[in-house]
XYZ file of C-alpha atoms in Angstrom:
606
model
C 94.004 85.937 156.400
C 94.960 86.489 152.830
C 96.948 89.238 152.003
C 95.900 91.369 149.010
C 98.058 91.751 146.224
C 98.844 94.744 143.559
C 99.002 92.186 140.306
C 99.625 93.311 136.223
C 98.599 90.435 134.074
C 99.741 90.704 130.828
C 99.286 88.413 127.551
C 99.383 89.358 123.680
C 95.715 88.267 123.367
C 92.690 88.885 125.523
C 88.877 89.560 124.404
C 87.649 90.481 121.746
C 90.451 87.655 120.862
C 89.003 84.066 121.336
C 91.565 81.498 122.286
C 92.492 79.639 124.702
C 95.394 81.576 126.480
C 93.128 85.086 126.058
C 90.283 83.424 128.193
C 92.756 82.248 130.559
C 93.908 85.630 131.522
C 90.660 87.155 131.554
C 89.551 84.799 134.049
C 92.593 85.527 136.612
C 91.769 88.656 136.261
C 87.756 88.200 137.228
C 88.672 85.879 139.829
C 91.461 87.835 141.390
C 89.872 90.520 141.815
C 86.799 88.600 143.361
C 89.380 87.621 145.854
C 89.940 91.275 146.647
C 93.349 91.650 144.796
C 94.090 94.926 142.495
C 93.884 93.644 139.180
C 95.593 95.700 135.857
C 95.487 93.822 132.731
C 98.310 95.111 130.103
C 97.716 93.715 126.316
C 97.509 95.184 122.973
C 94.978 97.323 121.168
C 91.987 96.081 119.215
C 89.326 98.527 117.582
C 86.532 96.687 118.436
C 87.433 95.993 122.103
C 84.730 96.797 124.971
C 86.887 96.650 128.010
C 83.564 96.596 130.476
C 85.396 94.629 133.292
C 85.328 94.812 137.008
C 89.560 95.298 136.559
C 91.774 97.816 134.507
C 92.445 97.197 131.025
C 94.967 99.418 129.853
C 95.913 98.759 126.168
C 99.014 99.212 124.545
C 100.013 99.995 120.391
C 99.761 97.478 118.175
C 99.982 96.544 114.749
C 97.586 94.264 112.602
C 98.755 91.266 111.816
C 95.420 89.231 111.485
C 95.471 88.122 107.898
C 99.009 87.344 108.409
C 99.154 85.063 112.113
C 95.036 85.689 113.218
C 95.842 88.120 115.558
C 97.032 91.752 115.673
C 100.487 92.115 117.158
C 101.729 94.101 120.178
C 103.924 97.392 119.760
C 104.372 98.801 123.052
C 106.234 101.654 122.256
C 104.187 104.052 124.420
C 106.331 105.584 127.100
C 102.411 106.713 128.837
C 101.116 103.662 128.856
C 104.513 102.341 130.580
C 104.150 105.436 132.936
C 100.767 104.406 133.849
C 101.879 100.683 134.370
C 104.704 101.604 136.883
C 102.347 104.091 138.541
C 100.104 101.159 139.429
C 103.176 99.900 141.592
C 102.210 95.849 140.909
C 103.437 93.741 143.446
C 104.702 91.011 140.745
C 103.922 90.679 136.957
C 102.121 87.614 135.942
C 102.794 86.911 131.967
C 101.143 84.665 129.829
C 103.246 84.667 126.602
C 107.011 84.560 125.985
C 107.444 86.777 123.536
C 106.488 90.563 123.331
C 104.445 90.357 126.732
C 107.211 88.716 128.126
C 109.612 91.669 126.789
C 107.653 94.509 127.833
C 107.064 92.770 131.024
C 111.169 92.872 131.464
C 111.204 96.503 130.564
C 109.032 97.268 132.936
C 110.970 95.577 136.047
C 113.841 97.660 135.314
C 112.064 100.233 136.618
C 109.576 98.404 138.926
C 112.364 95.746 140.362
C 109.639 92.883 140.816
C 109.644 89.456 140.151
C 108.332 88.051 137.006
C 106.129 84.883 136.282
C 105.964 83.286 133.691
C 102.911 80.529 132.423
C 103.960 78.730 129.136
C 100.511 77.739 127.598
C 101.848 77.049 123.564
C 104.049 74.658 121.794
C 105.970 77.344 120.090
C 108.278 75.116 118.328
C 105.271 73.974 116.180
C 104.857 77.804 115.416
C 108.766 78.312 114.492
C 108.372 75.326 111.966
C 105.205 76.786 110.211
C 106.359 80.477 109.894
C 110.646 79.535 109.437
C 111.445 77.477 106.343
C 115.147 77.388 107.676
C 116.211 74.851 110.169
C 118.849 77.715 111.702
C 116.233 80.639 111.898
C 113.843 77.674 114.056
C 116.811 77.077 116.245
C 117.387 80.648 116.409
C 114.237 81.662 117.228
C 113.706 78.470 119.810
C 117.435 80.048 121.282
C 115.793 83.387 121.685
C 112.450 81.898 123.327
C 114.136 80.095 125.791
C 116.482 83.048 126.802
C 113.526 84.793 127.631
C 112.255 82.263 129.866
C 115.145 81.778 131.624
C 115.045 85.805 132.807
C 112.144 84.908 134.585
C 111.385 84.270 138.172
C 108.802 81.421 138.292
C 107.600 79.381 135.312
C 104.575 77.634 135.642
C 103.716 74.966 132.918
C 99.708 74.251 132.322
C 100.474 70.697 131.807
C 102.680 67.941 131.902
C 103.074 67.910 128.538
C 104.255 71.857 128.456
C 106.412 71.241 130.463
C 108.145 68.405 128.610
C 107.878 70.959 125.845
C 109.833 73.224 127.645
C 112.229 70.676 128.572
C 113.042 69.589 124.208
C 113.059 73.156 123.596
C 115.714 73.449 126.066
C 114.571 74.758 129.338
C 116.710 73.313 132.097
C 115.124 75.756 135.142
C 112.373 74.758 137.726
C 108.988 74.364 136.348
C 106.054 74.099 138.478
C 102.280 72.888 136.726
C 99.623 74.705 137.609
C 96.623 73.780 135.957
C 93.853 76.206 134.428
C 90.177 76.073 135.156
C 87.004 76.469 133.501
C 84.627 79.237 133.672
C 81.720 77.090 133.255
C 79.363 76.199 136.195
C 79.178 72.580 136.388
C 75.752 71.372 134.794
C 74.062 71.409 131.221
C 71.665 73.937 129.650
C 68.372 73.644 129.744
C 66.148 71.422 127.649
C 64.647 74.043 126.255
C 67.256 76.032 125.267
C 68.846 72.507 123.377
C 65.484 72.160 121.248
C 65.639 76.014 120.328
C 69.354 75.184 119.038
C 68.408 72.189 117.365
C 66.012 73.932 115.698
C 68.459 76.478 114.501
C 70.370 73.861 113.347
C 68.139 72.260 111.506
C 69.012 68.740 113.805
C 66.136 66.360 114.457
C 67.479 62.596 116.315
C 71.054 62.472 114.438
C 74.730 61.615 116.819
C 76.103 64.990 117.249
C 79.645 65.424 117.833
C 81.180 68.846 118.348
C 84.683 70.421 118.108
C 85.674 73.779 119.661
C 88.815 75.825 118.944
C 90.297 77.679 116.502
C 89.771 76.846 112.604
C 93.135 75.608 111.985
C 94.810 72.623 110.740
C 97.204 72.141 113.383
C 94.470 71.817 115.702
C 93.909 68.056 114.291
C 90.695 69.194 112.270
C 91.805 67.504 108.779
C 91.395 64.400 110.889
C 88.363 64.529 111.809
C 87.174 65.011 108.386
C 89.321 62.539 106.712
C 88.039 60.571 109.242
C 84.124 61.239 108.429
C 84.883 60.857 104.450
C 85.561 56.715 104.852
C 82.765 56.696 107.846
C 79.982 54.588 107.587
C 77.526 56.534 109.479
C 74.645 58.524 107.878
C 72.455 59.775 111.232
C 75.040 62.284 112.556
C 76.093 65.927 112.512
C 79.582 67.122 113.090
C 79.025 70.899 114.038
C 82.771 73.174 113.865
C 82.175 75.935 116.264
C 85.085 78.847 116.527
C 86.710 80.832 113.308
C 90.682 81.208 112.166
C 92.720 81.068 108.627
C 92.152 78.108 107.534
C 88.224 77.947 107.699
C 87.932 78.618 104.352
C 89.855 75.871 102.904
C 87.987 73.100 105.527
C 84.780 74.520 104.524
C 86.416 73.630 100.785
C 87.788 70.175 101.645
C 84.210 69.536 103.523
C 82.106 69.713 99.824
C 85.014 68.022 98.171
C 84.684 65.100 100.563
C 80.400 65.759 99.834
C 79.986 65.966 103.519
C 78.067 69.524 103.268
C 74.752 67.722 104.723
C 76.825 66.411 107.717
C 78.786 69.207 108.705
C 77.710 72.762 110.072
C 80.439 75.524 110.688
C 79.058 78.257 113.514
C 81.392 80.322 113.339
C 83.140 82.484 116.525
C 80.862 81.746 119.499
C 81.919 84.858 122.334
C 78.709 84.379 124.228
C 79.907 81.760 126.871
C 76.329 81.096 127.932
C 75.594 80.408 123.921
C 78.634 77.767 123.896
C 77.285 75.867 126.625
C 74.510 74.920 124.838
C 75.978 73.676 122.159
C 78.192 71.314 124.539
C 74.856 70.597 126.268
C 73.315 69.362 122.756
C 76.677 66.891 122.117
C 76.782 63.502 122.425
C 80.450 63.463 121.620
C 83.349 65.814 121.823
C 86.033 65.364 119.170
C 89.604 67.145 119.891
C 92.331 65.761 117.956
C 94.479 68.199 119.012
C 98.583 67.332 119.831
C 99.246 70.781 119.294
C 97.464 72.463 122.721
C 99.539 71.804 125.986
C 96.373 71.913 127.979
C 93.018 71.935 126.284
C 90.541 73.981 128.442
C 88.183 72.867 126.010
C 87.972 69.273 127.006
C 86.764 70.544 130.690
C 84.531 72.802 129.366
C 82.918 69.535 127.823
C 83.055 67.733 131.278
C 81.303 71.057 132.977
C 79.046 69.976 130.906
C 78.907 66.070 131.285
C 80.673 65.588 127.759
C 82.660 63.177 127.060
C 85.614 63.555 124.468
C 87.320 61.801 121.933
C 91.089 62.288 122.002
C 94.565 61.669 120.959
C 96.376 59.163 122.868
C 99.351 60.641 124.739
C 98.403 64.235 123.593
C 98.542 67.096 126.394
C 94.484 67.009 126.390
C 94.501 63.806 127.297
C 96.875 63.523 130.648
C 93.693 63.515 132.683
C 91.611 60.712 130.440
C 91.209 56.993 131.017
C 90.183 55.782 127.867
C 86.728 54.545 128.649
C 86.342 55.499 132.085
C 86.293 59.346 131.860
C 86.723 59.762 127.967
C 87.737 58.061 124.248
C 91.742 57.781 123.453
C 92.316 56.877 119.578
C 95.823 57.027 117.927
C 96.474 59.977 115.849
C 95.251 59.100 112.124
C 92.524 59.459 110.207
C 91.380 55.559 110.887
C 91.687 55.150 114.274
C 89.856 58.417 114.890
C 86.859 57.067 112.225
C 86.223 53.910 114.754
C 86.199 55.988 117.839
C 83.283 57.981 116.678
C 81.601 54.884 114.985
C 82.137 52.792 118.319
C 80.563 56.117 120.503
C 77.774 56.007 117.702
C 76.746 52.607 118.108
C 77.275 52.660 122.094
C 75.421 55.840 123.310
C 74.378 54.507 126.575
C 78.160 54.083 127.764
C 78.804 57.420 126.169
C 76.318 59.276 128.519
C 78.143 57.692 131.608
C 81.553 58.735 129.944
C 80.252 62.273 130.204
C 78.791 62.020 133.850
C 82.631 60.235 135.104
C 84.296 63.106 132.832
C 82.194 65.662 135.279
C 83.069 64.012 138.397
C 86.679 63.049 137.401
C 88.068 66.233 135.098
C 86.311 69.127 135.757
C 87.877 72.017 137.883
C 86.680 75.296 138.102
C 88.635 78.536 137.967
C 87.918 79.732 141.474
C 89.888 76.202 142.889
C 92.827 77.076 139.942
C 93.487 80.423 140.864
C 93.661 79.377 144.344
C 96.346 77.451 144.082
C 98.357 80.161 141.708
C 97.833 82.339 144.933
C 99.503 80.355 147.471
C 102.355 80.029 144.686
C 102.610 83.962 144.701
C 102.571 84.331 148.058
C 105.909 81.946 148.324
C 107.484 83.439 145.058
C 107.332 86.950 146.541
C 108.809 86.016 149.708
C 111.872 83.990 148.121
C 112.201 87.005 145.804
C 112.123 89.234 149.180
C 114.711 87.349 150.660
C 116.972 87.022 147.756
C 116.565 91.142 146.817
C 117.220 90.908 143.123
C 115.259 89.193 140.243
C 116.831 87.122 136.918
C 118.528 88.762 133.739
C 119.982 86.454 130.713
C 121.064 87.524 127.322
C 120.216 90.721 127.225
C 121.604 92.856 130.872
C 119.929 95.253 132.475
C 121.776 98.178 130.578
C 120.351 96.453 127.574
C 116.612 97.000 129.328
C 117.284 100.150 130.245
C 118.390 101.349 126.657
C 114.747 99.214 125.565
C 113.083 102.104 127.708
C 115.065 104.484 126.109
C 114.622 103.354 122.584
C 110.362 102.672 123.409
C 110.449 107.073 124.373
C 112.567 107.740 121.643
C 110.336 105.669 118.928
C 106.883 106.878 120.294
C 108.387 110.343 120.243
C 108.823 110.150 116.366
C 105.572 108.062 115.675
C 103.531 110.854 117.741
C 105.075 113.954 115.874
C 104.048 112.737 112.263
C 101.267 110.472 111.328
C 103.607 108.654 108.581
C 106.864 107.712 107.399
C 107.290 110.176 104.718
C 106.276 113.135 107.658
C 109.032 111.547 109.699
C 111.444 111.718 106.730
C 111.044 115.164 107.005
C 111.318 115.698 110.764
C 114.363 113.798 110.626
C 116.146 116.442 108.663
C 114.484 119.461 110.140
C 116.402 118.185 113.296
C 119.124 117.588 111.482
C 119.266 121.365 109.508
C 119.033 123.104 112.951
C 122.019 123.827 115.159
C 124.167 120.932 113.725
C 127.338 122.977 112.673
C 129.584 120.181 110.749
C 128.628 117.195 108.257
C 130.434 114.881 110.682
C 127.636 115.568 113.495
C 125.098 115.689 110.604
C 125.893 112.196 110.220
C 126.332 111.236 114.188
C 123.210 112.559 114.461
C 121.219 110.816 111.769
C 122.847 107.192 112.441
C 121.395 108.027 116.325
C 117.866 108.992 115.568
C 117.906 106.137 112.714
C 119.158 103.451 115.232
C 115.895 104.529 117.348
C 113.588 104.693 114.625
C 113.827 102.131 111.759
C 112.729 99.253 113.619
C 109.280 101.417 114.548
C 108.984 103.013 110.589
C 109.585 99.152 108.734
C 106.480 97.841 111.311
C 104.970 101.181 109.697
C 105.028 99.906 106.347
C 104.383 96.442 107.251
C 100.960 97.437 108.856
C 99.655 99.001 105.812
C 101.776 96.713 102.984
C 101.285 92.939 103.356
C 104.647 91.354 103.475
C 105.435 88.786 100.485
C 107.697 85.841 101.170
C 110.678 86.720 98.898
C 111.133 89.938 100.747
C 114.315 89.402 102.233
C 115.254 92.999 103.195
C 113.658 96.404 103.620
C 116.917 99.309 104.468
C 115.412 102.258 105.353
C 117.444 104.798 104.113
C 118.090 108.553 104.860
C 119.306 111.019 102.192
C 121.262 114.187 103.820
C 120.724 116.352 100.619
C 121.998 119.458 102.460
C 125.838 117.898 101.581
C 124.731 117.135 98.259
C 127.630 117.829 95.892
C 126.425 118.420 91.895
C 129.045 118.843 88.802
C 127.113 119.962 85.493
C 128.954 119.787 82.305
C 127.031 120.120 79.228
C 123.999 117.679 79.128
C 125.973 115.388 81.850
C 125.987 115.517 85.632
C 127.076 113.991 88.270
C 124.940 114.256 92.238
C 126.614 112.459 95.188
C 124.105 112.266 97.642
C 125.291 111.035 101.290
C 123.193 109.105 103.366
C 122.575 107.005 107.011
C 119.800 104.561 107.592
C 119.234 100.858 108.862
C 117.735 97.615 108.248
C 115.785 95.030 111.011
C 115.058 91.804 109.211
C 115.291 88.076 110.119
C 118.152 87.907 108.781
C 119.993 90.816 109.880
C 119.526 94.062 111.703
C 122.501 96.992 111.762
C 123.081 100.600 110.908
C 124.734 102.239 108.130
C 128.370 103.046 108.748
C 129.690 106.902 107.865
C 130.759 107.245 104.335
C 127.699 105.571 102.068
C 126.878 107.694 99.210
C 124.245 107.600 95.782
C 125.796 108.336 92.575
C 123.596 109.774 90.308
C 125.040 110.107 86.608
C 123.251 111.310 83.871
C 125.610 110.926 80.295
C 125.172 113.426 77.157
C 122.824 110.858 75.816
C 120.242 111.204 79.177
C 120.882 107.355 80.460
C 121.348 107.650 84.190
C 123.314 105.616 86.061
C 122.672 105.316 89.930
C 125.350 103.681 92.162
C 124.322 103.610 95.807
C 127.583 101.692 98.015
C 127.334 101.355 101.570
C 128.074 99.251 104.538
C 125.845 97.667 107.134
C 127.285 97.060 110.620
C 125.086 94.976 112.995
C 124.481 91.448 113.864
C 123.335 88.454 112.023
C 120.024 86.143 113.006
C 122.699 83.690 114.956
C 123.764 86.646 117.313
C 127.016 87.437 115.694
C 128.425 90.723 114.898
C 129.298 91.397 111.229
C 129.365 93.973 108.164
C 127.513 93.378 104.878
C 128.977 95.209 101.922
C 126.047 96.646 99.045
C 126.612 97.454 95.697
C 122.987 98.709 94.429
C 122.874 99.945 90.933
C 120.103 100.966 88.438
C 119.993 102.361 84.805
C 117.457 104.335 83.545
C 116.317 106.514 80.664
C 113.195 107.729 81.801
C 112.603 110.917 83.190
C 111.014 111.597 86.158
C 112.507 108.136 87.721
C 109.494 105.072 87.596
C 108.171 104.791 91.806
C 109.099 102.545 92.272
C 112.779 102.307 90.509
C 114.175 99.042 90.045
C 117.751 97.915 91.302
C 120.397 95.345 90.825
C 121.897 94.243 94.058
C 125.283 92.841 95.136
C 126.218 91.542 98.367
C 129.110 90.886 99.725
C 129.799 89.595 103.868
C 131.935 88.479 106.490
C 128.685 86.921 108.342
C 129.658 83.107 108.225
C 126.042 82.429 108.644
C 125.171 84.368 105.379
C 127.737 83.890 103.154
C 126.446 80.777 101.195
C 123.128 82.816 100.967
C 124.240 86.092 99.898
C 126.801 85.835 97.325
C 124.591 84.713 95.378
C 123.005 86.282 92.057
C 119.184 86.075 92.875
C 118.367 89.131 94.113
C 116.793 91.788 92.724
C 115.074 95.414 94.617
C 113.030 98.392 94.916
C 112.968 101.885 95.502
C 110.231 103.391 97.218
C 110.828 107.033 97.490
C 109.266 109.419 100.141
C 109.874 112.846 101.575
C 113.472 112.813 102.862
C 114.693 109.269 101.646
C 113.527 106.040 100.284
C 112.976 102.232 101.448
C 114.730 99.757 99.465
C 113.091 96.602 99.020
C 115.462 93.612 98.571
C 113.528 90.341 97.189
C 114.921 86.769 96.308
C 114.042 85.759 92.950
C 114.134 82.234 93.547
C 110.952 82.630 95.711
C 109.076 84.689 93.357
């Protein structure tokens, strides 16, 4: 008999989300709880989200990043939701992304002391080289990924080729592939229900081949229209069903090519029951893809007896024989264009692709999850036997401060609604029972060190971020130790201050001592002269200092919001040097209640 486990899934996407990796953690959570398990699903907030399961959904902070990556991002800094997730006393965490799941997941077996697993679904290298310009910050972030990984206590692969992935970025550990299913019952829709969509359509006898997935580049979508702008064919649709950032510009590069009265975008499909149809009504499914590491979406085709048209050597395509069970094509615009004219002209071998594709491909989720259970069941008693679990890079001290640093954060967000109210909380704190400017200052660089980070994703979620933004310091003004000489029509304010910076490039604290100058002349030109040091680390791991020189003139009075500033830096970070000793910088002052952001941009990029 099966024993019943206490599991916490957790992934940085799940519905409303559609991809690939959200719909594979909703369906271990259906199905393991079918099978009688506990099931607690941990994953960040969305507005819109109806979480009408037959599991727990608990739902963490987040912040929204959607116009930025698609998606929003995770921010668990809720010490009750992590009270809530230990109180469910999980027999093992099952994770589903390496990066902030994978984090929180770590935080939480400080205190839980359970072994975590790990399922790599993404080529995140491909992701480092679209959102890094800099070789150093990929390999820095790839560094960082795969430290992660390595804390964990399984990792599963959902393919070969993830797992090869794994392997280049430079995961040396055990790596076991366990395949996903498909939540599709194997068979096509009805007839009726493919008429009715043809009729929506607006499709009478033309070819119909379909792609499914997001609506972005990477997924191999240019191809298939640079493909159908040198095709031949006239009798065909190509229908684009899903939505993401760059459906716009394809719907743009489809009327350039003139293929408007060929191609139909749908849109987001979430009604599973809707999407079969339209794999039902395909005589051809096109994924192009080198970028997925499994491609669920080529068995929900076969569920369907659909054959598909893919890359040769890509992850989709471990499973395909190229005209046995599917279409293999080499990965350019050309190639592609013949392997949709051949399946055109050859429609009788196409419907016996699709019947061997069902027979041959097709595994359902109930058979995939089965195998991930006899995999727990051995993980947990190894981990039983061995009584302790992975740590790398960062120790368990370094978790435990994480949990210390999530209270502290969620503590500040909850007692004012914005930055400027926690500007002022900051020094209310400060201004009561703090005897001496020394612990003034102890205690600012403290609560600073466990804020900043939480305040800059503050701004971030309501200010998009431009590229040349290199730095934002959030800074702190203790105006209680103000000290103010008047002479005449001049004066002078020295203003001391604390505060911090977290940035690709470098994260650190303000060291004691940094002060704004404030001098106003006889002739009312005032001169501000902020100088301070940042101690901290550098994006390659390193400790350092970087020096700041920050000064402004101006003659209006009140100051412009925000002032403008002429930076100097100066460093003893190796990896920053060439960078920032450079004259291209320029900044701004944002002023709120109790201190004032500096924004640091690179010229050169604006």
């Amino acid at each position: 008999m099966k024993k019943s486990y206490n599991v916490l899934l957790m992934n940085d996407s799940f519905p409303p989300t559609i991809d690939g990796v959200a719909n594979v953690a909703c369906n271990y959570a259906k199905i393991l709880t079918g099978h009688n398990h506990t099931v607690t699903v941990a994953t960040p907030y969305y507005p819109d989200a109806i979480d009408d399961y037959p599991f727990e959904v608990l739902r963490y902070g987040s912040l929204d990043t959607t116009q930025q990556v698609g998606y929003r991002t995770g921010n668990p800094f809720d010490p009750a939701i992590t009270d809530a997730l230990i109180s469910r006393k999980p027999d093992f965490i099952h994770v589903h992304c390496p990066i902030v799941s994978l984090y929180y997941a770590r935080m939480l077996r400080e205190q839980l002391h359970i072994p975590i697993i790990l399922t790599y679904h993404t080529k995140y290298d491909i992701d480092f080289e679209k959102a890094l310009s800099l070789t150093v910050l990929q390999n820095a972030a790839k560094s960082l990924l795969i430290d992660n990984i390595k804390t964990c206590d399984a990792v599963w692969a959902v393919s070969e080729g993830a797992k090869e992935n794994l392997r280049q970025l430079g995961y040396d550990g055990p790596v076991d592939v366990v395949c996903n299913g498909v939540d599709f019952e194997k068979g096509r829709a009805t007839n009726e229900q493919i008429v009715q969509l043809k009729q929506k359509l607006h499709i009478n006898e033309e070819f119909v081949f379909l792609f499914v997935g997001r609506m972005m580049w990477y997924k191999g979508t240019r191809l298939i229209l640079d493909a159908l702008k040198e095709t031949t064919m006239t009798d065909y649709k190509m229908i684009f069903v899903g939505d993401g950032l760059d459906r716009k510009e394809m719907e743009e590069v489809t009327k350039e090519y003139n293929l408007q009265d060929h191609v139909i975008f749908t849109g987001a499909i979430k009604d599973r029951e809707e999407l079969k149809i339209y794999y039902s009504l395909a005589n051809v499914f096109v994924f192009p893809s080198t970028f997925d590491t499994n491609g669920l979406v080529v068995s929900e085709a076969a569920a369907c007896s659909l054959g598909s048209i893919l890359i040769k050597d890509s992850c989709a395509a471990e499973r395909v024989t190229d005209k046995q069970n599917g279409y293999l094509c080499e990965e350019n615009a050309d190639s592609l264009r013949q392997m949709m004219e051949y399946t055109r002209n050859h429609p009788e071998e196409v419907q016996q692709i699709g019947q061997h594709a069902s027979d041959e491909i097709y595994m359902n989720w109930e058979d995939a999850v089965s195998v991930a259970e006899e995999k727990y069941a051995r993980i947990l008693e190894q981990f039983q036997q061995e009584s302790t679990y992975k740590e790398s890079v960062l120790d368990s001290g370094t978790m435990r401060t994480l949990l210390d640093l999530q209270k502290a954060v969620y503590t500040v967000q909850k007692t004012r609604d914005d930055i400027r109210q926690q500007g002022s909380i900051f020094l209310e704190m400060i201004q009561t029972g703090i005897d001496t400017a020394k612990e003034k200052r102890e205690r600012i660089s403290t609560i600073v060190k466990d804020s900043v980070k939480e305040m800059e994703e503050v701004l971030r979620q309501t200010n998009p971020v431009p590229e040349s933004l290199v730095f934002e310091f959030s800074i702190l003004l203790d105006r209680s130790e103000t000290t103010k000489v008047v002479s005449g029509n001049a004066s002078v304010n020295f203003i001391p201050f604390t505060g911090g910076v977290t940035s690709r490039l470098f994260t650190g604290t303000i060291r004691p001592g940094a002060a704004d100058v404030q001098i106003t002349n006889a002739a009312g030109i005032r001169h501000m002269c902020a100088r301070y040091v940042f101690e901290g680390t550098d994006y390659t791991g390193k400790p350092c200092h970087i020096f700041v020189d920050n000064n402004g003139y101006f003659t209006e009075n009140p100051i412009p919001k925000p002032f403008r500033t002429c930076p100097v830096f100066i460093t003893d970070s190796e990896a920053l040097q060439d960078y920032l000793h450079r004259p291209h910088f320029r900044a701004e002052g944002h002023p709120y209640e109790g201190g004032v952001i500096i924004k640091v941009f690179d010229t050169d990029k604006e």
